[in-house]
Amino acid sequence: MGQNPEPETQHRREGTQPKPQAAAPATQPFGAESFQPSDQTILRWLGMAGFMINVRGTVLMVDPVLGGFDMPLLIDLPISPTTVPRLDAVLVTHSDNDHYSVPTCLDILPVTTEYHSTPYVASLMESEKMPAHGHAIGDTFQVGSAHVTVTPADHAWQNADPQPGQRVFRDEDACGFWIETPDGTIWAPGDSRLIPEHHLTMPAPDALLFDFSDSEWHFGLRGAVDMANAYPTADLLLHHWGSVDAPGFPPFNGNPADLYPVVVNSERIRVLAPGEPFRLRSH
């Protein structure tokens, strides 16, 4: 099974009251028609940290959680795993169960051609009989019209409070994905603390799947803003917010309102509803 998300600590430890959660816009359900070929690349936020990307008919899902999560949700999920007609690949950034959802990945197994992640996560997938491919940081692979490069992450939070018998987690157990399409480049950096020499020095993506919160094991709000402003033309597709009913848990509690005063060219902040289509455009 995948690991649970990093533990809720700060508010419980200090006895403080969490701030109210920002809520995502009302879900826009979608169905089989959204999996058809077209002459463009369309992204849809699935809620949580998940996205579906239809690259002119090559259909990927990144970190999909379409049911079976162990915490209450604030949103309706935009599609049921049993109604997904086909997937060319599922890309998973790391083993936390808000990214690697074993129930979802098993439900969509009959219609999914391949699964891609790090070697550690791929080993978990293989134990569940998924056709998994494990990649080192820097590896590349092709899925139909999408060319994917595996990018580094710093998210080995488990080592800060190890449980008896727990394995030692390595930085390369988590990753991001740089996805090149005929219509532009998408960067899904995954959950990570900021790595300035990497996260602030990439070529400019056209769309950045944007994780922002006060969590110490994520970019942090300041780090996320630094990253956004390093790529001032990239569309910022917000995620990891407004989905989970956990007011004391910083990773799930980013508020888009915090971004507008500090992000350069704030009109590129995209507060999508779960399931809402977004067309990728090269800048």
Coordinates of C-alpha atoms in Angstrom, one line a residue:
M1 CA 0.0 0.0 0.0
G2 CA 1.0 3.6 -0.4
Q3 CA 2.2 5.7 2.6
N4 CA -0.3 8.0 4.3
P5 CA 0.3 11.7 3.7
E6 CA 2.8 13.4 6.0
P7 CA 1.4 13.7 9.5
E8 CA -0.6 16.6 10.8
T9 CA 1.6 18.2 13.4
Q10 CA 1.8 22.0 13.9
H11 CA -1.7 22.9 15.0
R12 CA -2.1 19.8 17.2
R13 CA 1.3 20.3 18.8
E14 CA 0.8 24.0 19.5
G15 CA -2.9 23.8 20.4
T16 CA -3.7 26.6 17.9
Q17 CA -6.8 27.0 15.9
P18 CA -6.5 26.3 12.2
K19 CA -7.6 29.0 9.8
P20 CA -10.7 28.3 7.7
Q21 CA -10.2 26.3 4.5
A22 CA -10.6 27.8 1.1
A23 CA -13.1 25.9 -1.0
A24 CA -12.6 24.8 -4.6
P25 CA -15.3 25.9 -7.2
A26 CA -18.1 23.5 -7.9
T27 CA -17.1 20.3 -9.7
Q28 CA -17.7 20.0 -13.4
P29 CA -18.1 16.3 -14.1
F30 CA -16.8 14.9 -17.4
G31 CA -17.1 11.6 -19.2
A32 CA -15.9 9.5 -22.1
E33 CA -16.1 12.3 -24.5
S34 CA -13.1 14.0 -22.8
F35 CA -10.9 11.0 -23.8
Q36 CA -11.3 11.5 -27.5
P37 CA -8.5 12.7 -29.9
S38 CA -8.4 16.3 -30.9
D39 CA -6.0 18.9 -32.3
Q40 CA -5.1 20.3 -28.8
T41 CA -3.9 19.4 -25.3
I42 CA -6.5 19.7 -22.6
L43 CA -5.8 19.4 -18.8
R44 CA -8.4 18.8 -16.1
W45 CA -7.8 19.1 -12.4
L46 CA -9.1 15.9 -10.7
G47 CA -9.1 17.4 -7.2
M48 CA -6.4 16.7 -4.7
A49 CA -3.1 16.7 -6.6
G50 CA -4.4 14.8 -9.6
F51 CA -4.7 15.9 -13.2
M52 CA -5.9 14.3 -16.5
I53 CA -4.0 15.4 -19.6
N54 CA -5.3 14.6 -23.1
V55 CA -2.5 15.2 -25.5
R56 CA -4.3 15.1 -28.9
G57 CA -5.7 11.7 -27.9
T58 CA -2.8 10.4 -25.7
V59 CA -4.5 10.4 -22.3
L60 CA -2.4 10.5 -19.1
M61 CA -3.4 10.8 -15.5
V62 CA -1.0 12.3 -12.9
D63 CA -1.5 11.2 -9.3
P64 CA -5.2 10.4 -9.7
V65 CA -7.3 9.9 -6.6
L66 CA -10.8 9.0 -7.8
G67 CA -12.1 7.3 -4.7
G68 CA -11.1 5.3 -1.7
F69 CA -9.4 8.1 0.1
D70 CA -9.2 7.8 3.9
M71 CA -10.1 11.4 4.8
P72 CA -13.4 13.3 4.2
L73 CA -13.5 15.4 1.0
L74 CA -14.8 18.9 0.4
I75 CA -15.4 18.2 -3.3
D76 CA -17.3 15.8 -5.6
L77 CA -14.8 14.0 -7.7
P78 CA -15.3 14.8 -11.4
I79 CA -15.2 11.2 -12.7
S80 CA -15.6 7.7 -11.3
P81 CA -12.8 5.3 -12.0
T82 CA -15.4 2.8 -13.3
T83 CA -16.3 5.2 -16.1
V84 CA -12.8 5.9 -17.3
P85 CA -12.8 4.4 -20.8
R86 CA -9.0 4.2 -21.4
L87 CA -5.7 5.5 -20.3
D88 CA -2.4 5.4 -22.1
A89 CA -0.5 5.9 -18.8
V90 CA -0.7 6.8 -15.1
L91 CA 2.2 8.8 -13.7
V92 CA 2.7 8.8 -9.9
T93 CA 5.1 11.2 -8.2
H94 CA 5.5 9.3 -4.8
S95 CA 3.9 6.8 -2.4
D96 CA 1.7 9.0 -0.2
N97 CA -1.8 7.9 -0.6
D98 CA -3.1 11.3 -1.7
H99 CA -0.9 10.7 -4.8
Y100 CA -0.5 6.9 -5.2
S101 CA -4.1 5.8 -4.6
V102 CA -4.0 2.0 -4.6
P103 CA -7.8 1.8 -4.9
T104 CA -7.9 4.1 -7.8
C105 CA -5.0 2.5 -9.6
L106 CA -6.5 -0.9 -9.2
D107 CA -10.0 0.3 -10.4
I108 CA -8.5 1.7 -13.6
L109 CA -6.1 -1.2 -14.2
P110 CA -8.3 -2.9 -16.8
V111 CA -8.2 0.2 -19.0
T112 CA -4.7 1.4 -18.3
T113 CA -1.7 0.5 -20.6
E114 CA 1.2 1.4 -18.2
Y115 CA 2.1 3.0 -14.9
H116 CA 5.3 5.2 -14.4
S117 CA 7.0 6.3 -11.2
T118 CA 10.2 5.9 -9.3
P119 CA 11.7 2.5 -8.8
Y120 CA 10.4 2.3 -5.2
V121 CA 6.8 3.2 -6.1
A122 CA 7.0 0.9 -9.2
S123 CA 7.9 -2.0 -6.8
L124 CA 4.7 -1.3 -4.8
M125 CA 2.7 -1.2 -8.1
E126 CA 4.3 -4.5 -9.2
S127 CA 3.2 -6.1 -6.0
E128 CA -0.4 -5.2 -7.0
K129 CA 0.1 -6.7 -10.5
M130 CA 0.2 -3.3 -12.3
P131 CA 2.3 -3.0 -15.4
A132 CA 4.8 -0.6 -13.8
H133 CA 7.9 1.1 -15.0
G134 CA 10.4 2.6 -12.4
H135 CA 12.6 5.5 -13.5
A136 CA 15.6 7.2 -12.1
I137 CA 15.8 10.9 -11.8
G138 CA 16.7 12.3 -15.2
D139 CA 15.3 9.4 -17.2
T140 CA 13.0 10.0 -20.2
F141 CA 10.2 8.0 -21.7
Q142 CA 7.6 8.4 -24.4
V143 CA 3.8 7.9 -24.1
G144 CA 2.2 8.4 -27.4
S145 CA 2.4 12.2 -28.2
A146 CA 3.9 13.0 -24.8
H147 CA 7.7 13.0 -24.0
V148 CA 8.3 12.8 -20.3
T149 CA 11.4 13.5 -18.2
V150 CA 11.7 12.5 -14.5
T151 CA 12.6 15.5 -12.3
P152 CA 14.0 15.5 -8.8
A153 CA 12.1 16.1 -5.5
D154 CA 12.9 16.4 -1.8
H155 CA 10.0 14.7 0.1
A156 CA 11.5 12.0 2.4
W157 CA 9.4 13.3 5.3
Q158 CA 9.1 9.8 6.8
N159 CA 12.7 9.9 8.0
A160 CA 11.9 12.8 10.4
D161 CA 9.9 10.5 12.6
P162 CA 10.6 6.9 11.7
Q163 CA 8.4 4.1 12.8
P164 CA 9.8 0.8 14.1
G165 CA 11.0 -1.3 11.2
Q166 CA 10.4 1.5 8.7
R167 CA 12.6 1.6 5.6
V168 CA 14.9 4.6 5.1
F169 CA 13.4 6.8 2.4
R170 CA 15.6 8.4 -0.2
D171 CA 15.1 11.5 -2.2
E172 CA 14.9 9.5 -5.4
D173 CA 11.8 7.7 -4.1
A174 CA 9.8 10.8 -5.1
C175 CA 9.9 12.7 -8.3
G176 CA 8.2 15.2 -10.7
F177 CA 7.4 14.9 -14.4
W178 CA 8.4 17.3 -17.2
I179 CA 5.9 16.6 -20.0
E180 CA 6.5 17.9 -23.5
T181 CA 3.6 17.9 -25.9
P182 CA 3.0 19.3 -29.4
D183 CA 1.1 22.2 -27.8
G184 CA 3.6 23.2 -25.0
T185 CA 5.3 21.9 -21.9
I186 CA 3.7 20.9 -18.6
W187 CA 5.7 20.6 -15.4
A188 CA 4.3 18.5 -12.5
P189 CA 7.0 18.9 -9.9
G190 CA 5.3 16.7 -7.3
D191 CA 5.5 17.3 -3.6
S192 CA 8.9 18.6 -2.6
R193 CA 10.8 21.1 -0.5
L194 CA 12.3 23.8 -2.7
I195 CA 15.5 22.7 -4.5
P196 CA 16.7 26.2 -5.7
E197 CA 19.3 24.9 -8.1
H198 CA 16.7 22.8 -9.8
H199 CA 13.3 24.3 -9.2
L200 CA 14.3 27.8 -10.1
T201 CA 16.6 27.1 -13.1
M202 CA 14.5 24.9 -15.5
P203 CA 13.5 26.2 -19.0
A204 CA 10.2 28.0 -18.7
P205 CA 7.2 25.6 -18.8
D206 CA 4.0 26.7 -20.4
A207 CA 1.9 25.3 -17.5
L208 CA 3.0 24.6 -14.0
L209 CA 0.9 22.2 -11.8
F210 CA 1.2 24.5 -8.8
D211 CA 1.4 23.2 -5.2
F212 CA 1.3 26.1 -2.7
S213 CA 0.8 25.8 1.1
D214 CA 2.6 26.5 4.4
S215 CA 3.7 22.9 4.7
E216 CA 7.3 22.4 5.7
W217 CA 7.6 19.3 3.5
H218 CA 6.3 21.1 0.4
F219 CA 7.6 24.2 -1.3
G220 CA 6.1 26.4 1.4
L221 CA 4.2 29.5 0.3
R222 CA 7.4 31.5 -0.1
G223 CA 9.2 28.8 -2.1
A224 CA 6.1 28.3 -4.3
V225 CA 6.0 32.0 -5.0
D226 CA 9.7 32.1 -5.8
M227 CA 9.1 29.2 -8.2
A228 CA 6.1 30.9 -9.9
N229 CA 8.1 34.2 -10.3
A230 CA 11.1 32.3 -11.8
Y231 CA 8.8 31.4 -14.7
P232 CA 6.7 34.6 -15.1
T233 CA 4.7 33.5 -18.2
A234 CA 3.8 30.0 -17.0
D235 CA 0.1 29.3 -16.3
L236 CA -0.3 28.3 -12.7
L237 CA -2.8 25.4 -12.4
L238 CA -3.5 25.3 -8.6
H239 CA -3.8 22.0 -6.9
H240 CA -3.3 20.4 -3.5
W241 CA -5.9 22.7 -2.0
G242 CA -9.7 23.0 -1.4
S243 CA -10.3 19.2 -1.7
V244 CA -9.8 17.5 1.7
D245 CA -11.7 18.4 4.9
A246 CA -8.7 18.8 7.2
P247 CA -8.5 22.3 8.5
G248 CA -5.5 21.6 10.7
F249 CA -3.3 20.0 8.0
P250 CA -1.2 22.6 6.1
P251 CA -0.5 20.6 2.9
F252 CA -4.2 20.7 2.0
N253 CA -4.9 24.3 3.0
G254 CA -3.5 26.7 0.5
N255 CA -5.7 29.7 -0.2
P256 CA -5.5 31.2 -3.8
A257 CA -6.2 34.6 -2.3
D258 CA -2.7 34.5 -0.8
L259 CA -1.1 34.4 -4.2
Y260 CA -2.5 37.4 -6.0
P261 CA -0.5 40.1 -4.2
V262 CA 2.9 38.2 -4.5
V263 CA 2.8 36.5 -7.9
V264 CA 4.2 38.3 -10.9
N265 CA 1.5 38.5 -13.7
S266 CA -1.2 37.2 -11.3
E267 CA -3.7 36.9 -14.2
R268 CA -2.0 33.5 -14.9
I269 CA -3.2 32.0 -11.6
R270 CA -5.8 29.4 -12.7
V271 CA -8.3 28.5 -10.0
L272 CA -9.9 25.6 -11.8
A273 CA -12.9 23.7 -10.7
P274 CA -12.4 19.9 -10.5
G275 CA -13.1 18.6 -14.0
E276 CA -12.9 22.0 -15.7
P277 CA -11.0 21.9 -19.0
F278 CA -7.9 24.0 -19.5
R279 CA -6.3 24.3 -22.9
L280 CA -2.5 24.3 -23.0
R281 CA -1.0 27.1 -25.0
S282 CA 2.7 27.6 -25.8
H283 CA 4.0 31.0 -24.5

